[in-house]
Amino acid sequence: MKLLNKISLWFIGVVLLITPISMYIGLLNIKKAMDQAEINRMTAANDQAAVLLKAGNTDSQFTQGRPILIRKINAPLPENRVQIEESYKHTDENGKKECLIRVNSYYQIAGQNYQISSYDYVTKADEILSGMLHSIFWKMLLVILSLLLCARILSRYIFTPFRHTMKAIKHFSIKEKTPLRLQHTNTKEFRELNIFLEKMTDKAIEDYTSVKEFSENASHELQTPLAVLRSKMELLTETRIDASQAGLIEEMYKAIDKLSLINRSLLFLTKLENHEFDTSELLDFRISCQEVLHTYEERTALKKLQVTTVFPDQVPLKIHPVLAEILLSNLFSNAIRHNNENGHIKISLTRDRLIMQNTGTPPAIPTEELFMRFKKGDQCNSGIGLGLSIVKQICQLHHFTVTYTYNKGWHTLSIYFNKHSENKEALPEKQEEDLHIPAAVS
């Protein structure tokens, strides 16, 4: 929901909450003011009647045709000379219950005590409320319509700089190393936001460049001593060595190869994190699966594995060809490495997901931890613990969801594709890029 819509809903909610309270308070004040005005009028009428009596006029001359009573009393005058009575009575005209207010005033005129009473029916509170509800309804309708109209105007003019900022951020690419420069605005909050974003993106470009240069330099510098070690090892093998020395040299060769593989894999992960494999082309993922599966036929035959595949006619995905090959190579390699002799591999591919299952022993650690770097289900195997980490990184790059479970002797790794898998556009020719990438790792 848009920010202005949320603000509008909150404002309307506050108005709807406050309006009944304010209406009740207003009703009490209006009723009180009307009653007091009527009381003041009747008190003044009583005073006027008393003045006429003092002047010698008869009471009938003043009371005729008026709601006022004048009578003599023999009792002493009360301490409170003006008394107010309020009651509800049924009128003869319409039979409805009306509010009757009576004002009793006491005077002493020519040595005689008098009670002068004025009375009248006043408007009830529910009648006032009925009129207020009618006016409040139109007032609320006007407020809501005005608010919605103002929100649209605010969205078009006041939030224009914010929309420009969001559009610039969406098109910003850290790989292009182009500084983010945002539109100037007179709104203080938007101006502070733009300044912060410009500083943040400038720092991100600087950090990206530094990390990229460091990873490339580190990889290059490590390759040189590794190559020297290999050449020295080859020279050492040409000299006279016994069986124990040959075993040590073989272990050293394996350690050097493993170190070289770790170096290439970490460099590849860095490239993935830096989004250096973006693509806008569609790839037939089914063909990639068949090609990688064909590459591993010899390894499956050596371990006497039975492979079962279910492939559709076509699975178009927006993924870089190199990343697709590395993703599948790591999955197939893991399924073979961690399988039993004479085991099984089942591969099911649809437009929505890829599911790979293989038999094998239970992992030594929780399956969700196997996606972490240098985490292995079997610490004694020859893998380096980066294969599934690369798989997860590739899936995150393409907004795929990857899960790994183990149940009743079967390892199941599932990859669920996004909506790009439903795209039916024509597939372009596969184009390989000259990139230095690692082979399948585990």
PDB file of N, CA, C and O in Angstrom, residues 321-388:
ATOM      1  N   PRO A 321      24.412 -19.216 -19.178  1.00  0.00           N
ATOM      2  CA  PRO A 321      24.783 -20.594 -19.524  1.00  0.00           C
ATOM      3  C   PRO A 321      25.885 -21.161 -18.641  1.00  0.00           C
ATOM      4  O   PRO A 321      25.840 -22.335 -18.251  1.00  0.00           O
ATOM      5  N   VAL A 322      26.880 -20.341 -18.321  1.00  0.00           N
ATOM      6  CA  VAL A 322      27.983 -20.816 -17.481  1.00  0.00           C
ATOM      7  C   VAL A 322      27.484 -21.152 -16.080  1.00  0.00           C
ATOM      8  O   VAL A 322      27.858 -22.171 -15.490  1.00  0.00           O
ATOM      9  N   LEU A 323      26.625 -20.294 -15.530  1.00  0.00           N
ATOM     10  CA  LEU A 323      26.089 -20.561 -14.198  1.00  0.00           C
ATOM     11  C   LEU A 323      25.204 -21.802 -14.195  1.00  0.00           C
ATOM     12  O   LEU A 323      25.199 -22.560 -13.216  1.00  0.00           O
ATOM     13  N   ALA A 324      24.442 -22.008 -15.255  1.00  0.00           N
ATOM     14  CA  ALA A 324      23.620 -23.211 -15.345  1.00  0.00           C
ATOM     15  C   ALA A 324      24.489 -24.465 -15.335  1.00  0.00           C
ATOM     16  O   ALA A 324      24.183 -25.459 -14.648  1.00  0.00           O
ATOM     17  N   GLU A 325      25.586 -24.420 -16.078  1.00  0.00           N
ATOM     18  CA  GLU A 325      26.483 -25.578 -16.127  1.00  0.00           C
ATOM     19  C   GLU A 325      27.128 -25.839 -14.766  1.00  0.00           C
ATOM     20  O   GLU A 325      27.225 -26.989 -14.311  1.00  0.00           O
ATOM     21  N   ILE A 326      27.571 -24.780 -14.094  1.00  0.00           N
ATOM     22  CA  ILE A 326      28.209 -24.945 -12.782  1.00  0.00           C
ATOM     23  C   ILE A 326      27.195 -25.436 -11.756  1.00  0.00           C
ATOM     24  O   ILE A 326      27.493 -26.298 -10.917  1.00  0.00           O
ATOM     25  N   LEU A 327      25.977 -24.896 -11.792  1.00  0.00           N
ATOM     26  CA  LEU A 327      24.932 -25.326 -10.865  1.00  0.00           C
ATOM     27  C   LEU A 327      24.664 -26.821 -11.001  1.00  0.00           C
ATOM     28  O   LEU A 327      24.676 -27.567 -10.013  1.00  0.00           O
ATOM     29  N   LEU A 328      24.461 -27.286 -12.233  1.00  0.00           N
ATOM     30  CA  LEU A 328      24.151 -28.691 -12.457  1.00  0.00           C
ATOM     31  C   LEU A 328      25.356 -29.581 -12.179  1.00  0.00           C
ATOM     32  O   LEU A 328      25.216 -30.689 -11.648  1.00  0.00           O
ATOM     33  N   SER A 329      26.552 -29.103 -12.516  1.00  0.00           N
ATOM     34  CA  SER A 329      27.757 -29.894 -12.263  1.00  0.00           C
ATOM     35  C   SER A 329      27.952 -30.144 -10.779  1.00  0.00           C
ATOM     36  O   SER A 329      28.308 -31.251 -10.353  1.00  0.00           O
ATOM     37  N   ASN A 330      27.719 -29.131  -9.961  1.00  0.00           N
ATOM     38  CA  ASN A 330      27.849 -29.310  -8.520  1.00  0.00           C
ATOM     39  C   ASN A 330      26.799 -30.276  -7.979  1.00  0.00           C
ATOM     40  O   ASN A 330      27.089 -31.098  -7.102  1.00  0.00           O
ATOM     41  N   LEU A 331      25.580 -30.179  -8.499  1.00  0.00           N
ATOM     42  CA  LEU A 331      24.532 -31.082  -8.036  1.00  0.00           C
ATOM     43  C   LEU A 331      24.835 -32.524  -8.410  1.00  0.00           C
ATOM     44  O   LEU A 331      24.730 -33.440  -7.582  1.00  0.00           O
ATOM     45  N   PHE A 332      25.225 -32.767  -9.690  1.00  0.00           N
ATOM     46  CA  PHE A 332      25.525 -34.128 -10.139  1.00  0.00           C
ATOM     47  C   PHE A 332      26.746 -34.674  -9.414  1.00  0.00           C
ATOM     48  O   PHE A 332      26.794 -35.842  -9.026  1.00  0.00           O
ATOM     49  N   SER A 333      27.759 -33.833  -9.241  1.00  0.00           N
ATOM     50  CA  SER A 333      28.975 -34.273  -8.565  1.00  0.00           C
ATOM     51  C   SER A 333      28.683 -34.688  -7.135  1.00  0.00           C
ATOM     52  O   SER A 333      29.174 -35.721  -6.651  1.00  0.00           O
ATOM     53  N   ASN A 334      27.877 -33.906  -6.422  1.00  0.00           N
ATOM     54  CA  ASN A 334      27.508 -34.262  -5.053  1.00  0.00           C
ATOM     55  C   ASN A 334      26.698 -35.554  -5.014  1.00  0.00           C
ATOM     56  O   ASN A 334      26.891 -36.398  -4.125  1.00  0.00           O
ATOM     57  N   ALA A 335      25.762 -35.700  -5.968  1.00  0.00           N
ATOM     58  CA  ALA A 335      24.923 -36.900  -5.991  1.00  0.00           C
ATOM     59  C   ALA A 335      25.756 -38.153  -6.220  1.00  0.00           C
ATOM     60  O   ALA A 335      25.418 -39.236  -5.711  1.00  0.00           O
ATOM     61  N   ILE A 336      26.843 -38.037  -6.969  1.00  0.00           N
ATOM     62  CA  ILE A 336      27.722 -39.183  -7.219  1.00  0.00           C
ATOM     63  C   ILE A 336      28.660 -39.411  -6.044  1.00  0.00           C
ATOM     64  O   ILE A 336      28.834 -40.543  -5.565  1.00  0.00           O
ATOM     65  N   ARG A 337      29.289 -38.335  -5.563  1.00  0.00           N
ATOM     66  CA  ARG A 337      30.295 -38.459  -4.503  1.00  0.00           C
ATOM     67  C   ARG A 337      29.686 -39.030  -3.216  1.00  0.00           C
ATOM     68  O   ARG A 337      30.313 -39.844  -2.526  1.00  0.00           O
ATOM     69  N   HIS A 338      28.485 -38.560  -2.874  1.00  0.00           N
ATOM     70  CA  HIS A 338      27.878 -38.958  -1.605  1.00  0.00           C
ATOM     71  C   HIS A 338      26.898 -40.118  -1.770  1.00  0.00           C
ATOM     72  O   HIS A 338      26.033 -40.309  -0.920  1.00  0.00           O
ATOM     73  N   ASN A 339      27.023 -40.883  -2.839  1.00  0.00           N
ATOM     74  CA  ASN A 339      26.134 -42.013  -3.098  1.00  0.00           C
ATOM     75  C   ASN A 339      26.789 -43.318  -2.664  1.00  0.00           C
ATOM     76  O   ASN A 339      28.002 -43.384  -2.425  1.00  0.00           O
ATOM     77  N   ASN A 340      25.968 -44.330  -2.554  1.00  0.00           N
ATOM     78  CA  ASN A 340      26.466 -45.658  -2.230  1.00  0.00           C
ATOM     79  C   ASN A 340      26.866 -46.396  -3.499  1.00  0.00           C
ATOM     80  O   ASN A 340      26.442 -46.059  -4.606  1.00  0.00           O
ATOM     81  N   GLU A 341      27.694 -47.404  -3.358  1.00  0.00           N
ATOM     82  CA  GLU A 341      28.015 -48.281  -4.485  1.00  0.00           C
ATOM     83  C   GLU A 341      26.736 -48.989  -4.922  1.00  0.00           C
ATOM     84  O   GLU A 341      25.945 -49.450  -4.095  1.00  0.00           O
ATOM     85  N   ASN A 342      26.498 -49.023  -6.245  1.00  0.00           N
ATOM     86  CA  ASN A 342      25.266 -49.604  -6.805  1.00  0.00           C
ATOM     87  C   ASN A 342      24.022 -48.827  -6.341  1.00  0.00           C
ATOM     88  O   ASN A 342      22.935 -49.393  -6.195  1.00  0.00           O
ATOM     89  N   GLY A 343      24.199 -47.540  -6.104  1.00  0.00           N
ATOM     90  CA  GLY A 343      23.088 -46.714  -5.644  1.00  0.00           C
ATOM     91  C   GLY A 343      22.230 -46.194  -6.783  1.00  0.00           C
ATOM     92  O   GLY A 343      22.338 -46.622  -7.941  1.00  0.00           O
ATOM     93  N   HIS A 344      21.368 -45.225  -6.445  1.00  0.00           N
ATOM     94  CA  HIS A 344      20.411 -44.686  -7.421  1.00  0.00           C
ATOM     95  C   HIS A 344      20.470 -43.159  -7.413  1.00  0.00           C
ATOM     96  O   HIS A 344      20.734 -42.529  -6.387  1.00  0.00           O
ATOM     97  N   ILE A 345      20.189 -42.582  -8.584  1.00  0.00           N
ATOM     98  CA  ILE A 345      20.029 -41.126  -8.744  1.00  0.00           C
ATOM     99  C   ILE A 345      18.759 -40.896  -9.540  1.00  0.00           C
ATOM    100  O   ILE A 345      18.584 -41.460 -10.616  1.00  0.00           O
ATOM    101  N   LYS A 346      17.866 -40.059  -9.006  1.00  0.00           N
ATOM    102  CA  LYS A 346      16.624 -39.708  -9.697  1.00  0.00           C
ATOM    103  C   LYS A 346      16.601 -38.209  -9.947  1.00  0.00           C
ATOM    104  O   LYS A 346      16.800 -37.427  -9.025  1.00  0.00           O
ATOM    105  N   ILE A 347      16.363 -37.843 -11.207  1.00  0.00           N
ATOM    106  CA  ILE A 347      16.335 -36.425 -11.594  1.00  0.00           C
ATOM    107  C   ILE A 347      14.989 -36.146 -12.243  1.00  0.00           C
ATOM    108  O   ILE A 347      14.626 -36.779 -13.237  1.00  0.00           O
ATOM    109  N   SER A 348      14.245 -35.184 -11.659  1.00  0.00           N
ATOM    110  CA  SER A 348      12.947 -34.791 -12.189  1.00  0.00           C
ATOM    111  C   SER A 348      12.966 -33.291 -12.476  1.00  0.00           C
ATOM    112  O   SER A 348      13.215 -32.480 -11.575  1.00  0.00           O
ATOM    113  N   LEU A 349      12.697 -32.925 -13.719  1.00  0.00           N
ATOM    114  CA  LEU A 349      12.731 -31.523 -14.145  1.00  0.00           C
ATOM    115  C   LEU A 349      11.393 -31.132 -14.750  1.00  0.00           C
ATOM    116  O   LEU A 349      10.856 -31.845 -15.604  1.00  0.00           O
ATOM    117  N   THR A 350      10.820 -30.022 -14.270  1.00  0.00           N
ATOM    118  CA  THR A 350       9.624 -29.437 -14.866  1.00  0.00           C
ATOM    119  C   THR A 350       9.874 -27.952 -15.083  1.00  0.00           C
ATOM    120  O   THR A 350      10.955 -27.448 -14.793  1.00  0.00           O
ATOM    121  N   ARG A 351       8.882 -27.271 -15.585  1.00  0.00           N
ATOM    122  CA  ARG A 351       9.022 -25.822 -15.785  1.00  0.00           C
ATOM    123  C   ARG A 351       9.058 -25.063 -14.465  1.00  0.00           C
ATOM    124  O   ARG A 351       9.437 -23.899 -14.434  1.00  0.00           O
ATOM    125  N   ASP A 352       8.669 -25.701 -13.379  1.00  0.00           N
ATOM    126  CA  ASP A 352       8.584 -25.024 -12.088  1.00  0.00           C
ATOM    127  C   ASP A 352       9.690 -25.405 -11.118  1.00  0.00           C
ATOM    128  O   ASP A 352      10.001 -24.630 -10.216  1.00  0.00           O
ATOM    129  N   ARG A 353      10.299 -26.598 -11.313  1.00  0.00           N
ATOM    130  CA  ARG A 353      11.300 -27.010 -10.320  1.00  0.00           C
ATOM    131  C   ARG A 353      12.184 -28.119 -10.863  1.00  0.00           C
ATOM    132  O   ARG A 353      11.862 -28.810 -11.829  1.00  0.00           O
ATOM    133  N   LEU A 354      13.316 -28.256 -10.191  1.00  0.00           N
ATOM    134  CA  LEU A 354      14.265 -29.343 -10.428  1.00  0.00           C
ATOM    135  C   LEU A 354      14.445 -30.090  -9.117  1.00  0.00           C
ATOM    136  O   LEU A 354      14.791 -29.485  -8.095  1.00  0.00           O
ATOM    137  N   ILE A 355      14.207 -31.395  -9.147  1.00  0.00           N
ATOM    138  CA  ILE A 355      14.371 -32.218  -7.948  1.00  0.00           C
ATOM    139  C   ILE A 355      15.393 -33.306  -8.258  1.00  0.00           C
ATOM    140  O   ILE A 355      15.235 -34.071  -9.215  1.00  0.00           O
ATOM    141  N   MET A 356      16.447 -33.375  -7.449  1.00  0.00           N
ATOM    142  CA  MET A 356      17.487 -34.386  -7.603  1.00  0.00           C
ATOM    143  C   MET A 356      17.561 -35.202  -6.322  1.00  0.00           C
ATOM    144  O   MET A 356      17.735 -34.653  -5.233  1.00  0.00           O
ATOM    145  N   GLN A 357      17.435 -36.525  -6.462  1.00  0.00           N
ATOM    146  CA  GLN A 357      17.482 -37.434  -5.325  1.00  0.00           C
ATOM    147  C   GLN A 357      18.579 -38.462  -5.534  1.00  0.00           C
ATOM    148  O   GLN A 357      18.812 -38.912  -6.657  1.00  0.00           O
ATOM    149  N   ASN A 358      19.234 -38.823  -4.466  1.00  0.00           N
ATOM    150  CA  ASN A 358      20.239 -39.881  -4.518  1.00  0.00           C
ATOM    151  C   ASN A 358      20.290 -40.620  -3.193  1.00  0.00           C
ATOM    152  O   ASN A 358      20.024 -40.043  -2.132  1.00  0.00           O
ATOM    153  N   THR A 359      20.609 -41.887  -3.286  1.00  0.00           N
ATOM    154  CA  THR A 359      20.779 -42.680  -2.076  1.00  0.00           C
ATOM    155  C   THR A 359      22.099 -42.310  -1.410  1.00  0.00           C
ATOM    156  O   THR A 359      22.994 -41.743  -2.041  1.00  0.00           O
ATOM    157  N   GLY A 360      22.215 -42.626  -0.125  1.00  0.00           N
ATOM    158  CA  GLY A 360      23.451 -42.316   0.586  1.00  0.00           C
ATOM    159  C   GLY A 360      23.246 -42.355   2.081  1.00  0.00           C
ATOM    160  O   GLY A 360      22.117 -42.491   2.580  1.00  0.00           O
ATOM    161  N   THR A 361      24.338 -42.215   2.793  1.00  0.00           N
ATOM    162  CA  THR A 361      24.297 -42.227   4.259  1.00  0.00           C
ATOM    163  C   THR A 361      23.799 -40.889   4.778  1.00  0.00           C
ATOM    164  O   THR A 361      23.914 -39.861   4.100  1.00  0.00           O
ATOM    165  N   PRO A 362      23.249 -40.880   5.989  1.00  0.00           N
ATOM    166  CA  PRO A 362      22.748 -39.616   6.542  1.00  0.00           C
ATOM    167  C   PRO A 362      23.884 -38.611   6.746  1.00  0.00           C
ATOM    168  O   PRO A 362      25.012 -38.994   7.068  1.00  0.00           O
ATOM    169  N   PRO A 363      23.624 -37.313   6.559  1.00  0.00           N
ATOM    170  CA  PRO A 363      24.653 -36.301   6.798  1.00  0.00           C
ATOM    171  C   PRO A 363      24.949 -36.167   8.282  1.00  0.00           C
ATOM    172  O   PRO A 363      24.080 -36.399   9.130  1.00  0.00           O
ATOM    173  N   ALA A 364      26.179 -35.771   8.589  1.00  0.00           N
ATOM    174  CA  ALA A 364      26.602 -35.666   9.988  1.00  0.00           C
ATOM    175  C   ALA A 364      26.106 -34.394  10.653  1.00  0.00           C
ATOM    176  O   ALA A 364      26.144 -34.277  11.878  1.00  0.00           O
ATOM    177  N   ILE A 365      25.654 -33.421   9.876  1.00  0.00           N
ATOM    178  CA  ILE A 365      25.181 -32.150  10.411  1.00  0.00           C
ATOM    179  C   ILE A 365      23.801 -31.863   9.830  1.00  0.00           C
ATOM    180  O   ILE A 365      23.392 -32.490   8.845  1.00  0.00           O
ATOM    181  N   PRO A 366      23.018 -30.942  10.423  1.00  0.00           N
ATOM    182  CA  PRO A 366      21.699 -30.587   9.863  1.00  0.00           C
ATOM    183  C   PRO A 366      21.817 -30.152   8.404  1.00  0.00           C
ATOM    184  O   PRO A 366      22.773 -29.475   8.015  1.00  0.00           O
ATOM    185  N   THR A 367      20.850 -30.550   7.590  1.00  0.00           N
ATOM    186  CA  THR A 367      20.927 -30.294   6.158  1.00  0.00           C
ATOM    187  C   THR A 367      20.965 -28.807   5.828  1.00  0.00           C
ATOM    188  O   THR A 367      21.584 -28.408   4.828  1.00  0.00           O
ATOM    189  N   GLU A 368      20.307 -27.948   6.653  1.00  0.00           N
ATOM    190  CA  GLU A 368      20.313 -26.518   6.342  1.00  0.00           C
ATOM    191  C   GLU A 368      21.707 -25.907   6.493  1.00  0.00           C
ATOM    192  O   GLU A 368      22.004 -24.869   5.887  1.00  0.00           O
ATOM    193  N   GLU A 369      22.589 -26.553   7.273  1.00  0.00           N
ATOM    194  CA  GLU A 369      23.942 -26.032   7.441  1.00  0.00           C
ATOM    195  C   GLU A 369      24.855 -26.396   6.277  1.00  0.00           C
ATOM    196  O   GLU A 369      25.959 -25.844   6.153  1.00  0.00           O
ATOM    197  N   LEU A 370      24.430 -27.332   5.424  1.00  0.00           N
ATOM    198  CA  LEU A 370      25.280 -27.767   4.320  1.00  0.00           C
ATOM    199  C   LEU A 370      25.434 -26.688   3.253  1.00  0.00           C
ATOM    200  O   LEU A 370      26.323 -26.789   2.401  1.00  0.00           O
ATOM    201  N   PHE A 371      24.559 -25.673   3.276  1.00  0.00           N
ATOM    202  CA  PHE A 371      24.682 -24.575   2.317  1.00  0.00           C
ATOM    203  C   PHE A 371      25.707 -23.541   2.768  1.00  0.00           C
ATOM    204  O   PHE A 371      25.995 -22.604   2.024  1.00  0.00           O
ATOM    205  N   MET A 372      26.224 -23.681   3.981  1.00  0.00           N
ATOM    206  CA  MET A 372      27.233 -22.758   4.470  1.00  0.00           C
ATOM    207  C   MET A 372      28.603 -23.144   3.924  1.00  0.00           C
ATOM    208  O   MET A 372      28.854 -24.303   3.596  1.00  0.00           O
ATOM    209  N   ARG A 373      29.500 -22.162   3.828  1.00  0.00           N
ATOM    210  CA  ARG A 373      30.827 -22.415   3.271  1.00  0.00           C
ATOM    211  C   ARG A 373      31.640 -23.328   4.192  1.00  0.00           C
ATOM    212  O   ARG A 373      31.641 -23.170   5.410  1.00  0.00           O
ATOM    213  N   PHE A 374      32.324 -24.266   3.561  1.00  0.00           N
ATOM    214  CA  PHE A 374      33.217 -25.211   4.236  1.00  0.00           C
ATOM    215  C   PHE A 374      32.483 -26.126   5.221  1.00  0.00           C
ATOM    216  O   PHE A 374      33.092 -26.644   6.154  1.00  0.00           O
ATOM    217  N   LYS A 375      31.162 -26.309   5.009  1.00  0.00           N
ATOM    218  CA  LYS A 375      30.399 -27.264   5.789  1.00  0.00           C
ATOM    219  C   LYS A 375      30.197 -28.516   4.945  1.00  0.00           C
ATOM    220  O   LYS A 375      29.735 -28.440   3.797  1.00  0.00           O
ATOM    221  N   LYS A 376      30.551 -29.685   5.507  1.00  0.00           N
ATOM    222  CA  LYS A 376      30.434 -30.944   4.781  1.00  0.00           C
ATOM    223  C   LYS A 376      29.656 -31.945   5.612  1.00  0.00           C
ATOM    224  O   LYS A 376      29.796 -32.008   6.823  1.00  0.00           O
ATOM    225  N   GLY A 377      28.807 -32.739   4.920  1.00  0.00           N
ATOM    226  CA  GLY A 377      28.058 -33.772   5.614  1.00  0.00           C
ATOM    227  C   GLY A 377      28.946 -34.877   6.124  1.00  0.00           C
ATOM    228  O   GLY A 377      28.649 -35.514   7.124  1.00  0.00           O
ATOM    229  N   ASP A 378      30.051 -35.107   5.440  1.00  0.00           N
ATOM    230  CA  ASP A 378      31.031 -36.111   5.867  1.00  0.00           C
ATOM    231  C   ASP A 378      32.391 -35.446   5.870  1.00  0.00           C
ATOM    232  O   ASP A 378      32.956 -35.146   4.812  1.00  0.00           O
ATOM    233  N   GLN A 379      32.918 -35.156   7.042  1.00  0.00           N
ATOM    234  CA  GLN A 379      34.186 -34.422   7.154  1.00  0.00           C
ATOM    235  C   GLN A 379      35.372 -35.214   6.644  1.00  0.00           C
ATOM    236  O   GLN A 379      36.465 -34.669   6.486  1.00  0.00           O
ATOM    237  N   CYS A 380      35.166 -36.500   6.375  1.00  0.00           N
ATOM    238  CA  CYS A 380      36.280 -37.318   5.913  1.00  0.00           C
ATOM    239  C   CYS A 380      36.365 -37.410   4.399  1.00  0.00           C
ATOM    240  O   CYS A 380      37.327 -37.985   3.872  1.00  0.00           O
ATOM    241  N   ASN A 381      35.373 -36.896   3.652  1.00  0.00           N
ATOM    242  CA  ASN A 381      35.443 -37.030   2.203  1.00  0.00           C
ATOM    243  C   ASN A 381      36.396 -35.999   1.619  1.00  0.00           C
ATOM    244  O   ASN A 381      36.877 -35.094   2.294  1.00  0.00           O
ATOM    245  N   SER A 382      36.601 -36.097   0.307  1.00  0.00           N
ATOM    246  CA  SER A 382      37.615 -35.270  -0.349  1.00  0.00           C
ATOM    247  C   SER A 382      37.094 -33.908  -0.767  1.00  0.00           C
ATOM    248  O   SER A 382      37.833 -33.116  -1.345  1.00  0.00           O
ATOM    249  N   GLY A 383      35.839 -33.611  -0.543  1.00  0.00           N
ATOM    250  CA  GLY A 383      35.305 -32.312  -0.935  1.00  0.00           C
ATOM    251  C   GLY A 383      35.864 -31.193  -0.083  1.00  0.00           C
ATOM    252  O   GLY A 383      36.444 -31.400   0.986  1.00  0.00           O
ATOM    253  N   ILE A 384      35.632 -29.952  -0.557  1.00  0.00           N
ATOM    254  CA  ILE A 384      36.138 -28.784   0.170  1.00  0.00           C
ATOM    255  C   ILE A 384      35.019 -28.007   0.849  1.00  0.00           C
ATOM    256  O   ILE A 384      35.271 -27.027   1.528  1.00  0.00           O
ATOM    257  N   GLY A 385      33.764 -28.431   0.665  1.00  0.00           N
ATOM    258  CA  GLY A 385      32.650 -27.799   1.376  1.00  0.00           C
ATOM    259  C   GLY A 385      32.168 -26.502   0.774  1.00  0.00           C
ATOM    260  O   GLY A 385      31.615 -25.664   1.487  1.00  0.00           O
ATOM    261  N   LEU A 386      32.350 -26.326  -0.537  1.00  0.00           N
ATOM    262  CA  LEU A 386      31.894 -25.092  -1.190  1.00  0.00           C
ATOM    263  C   LEU A 386      30.857 -25.345  -2.276  1.00  0.00           C
ATOM    264  O   LEU A 386      30.310 -24.395  -2.828  1.00  0.00           O
ATOM    265  N   GLY A 387      30.602 -26.616  -2.596  1.00  0.00           N
ATOM    266  CA  GLY A 387      29.694 -26.921  -3.707  1.00  0.00           C
ATOM    267  C   GLY A 387      28.294 -26.410  -3.494  1.00  0.00           C
ATOM    268  O   GLY A 387      27.748 -25.680  -4.325  1.00  0.00           O
ATOM    269  N   LEU A 388      27.669 -26.772  -2.364  1.00  0.00           N
ATOM    270  CA  LEU A 388      26.301 -26.322  -2.102  1.00  0.00           C
ATOM    271  C   LEU A 388      26.242 -24.833  -1.810  1.00  0.00           C
ATOM    272  O   LEU A 388      25.210 -24.198  -2.032  1.00  0.00           O
TER     273      LEU A 388
END
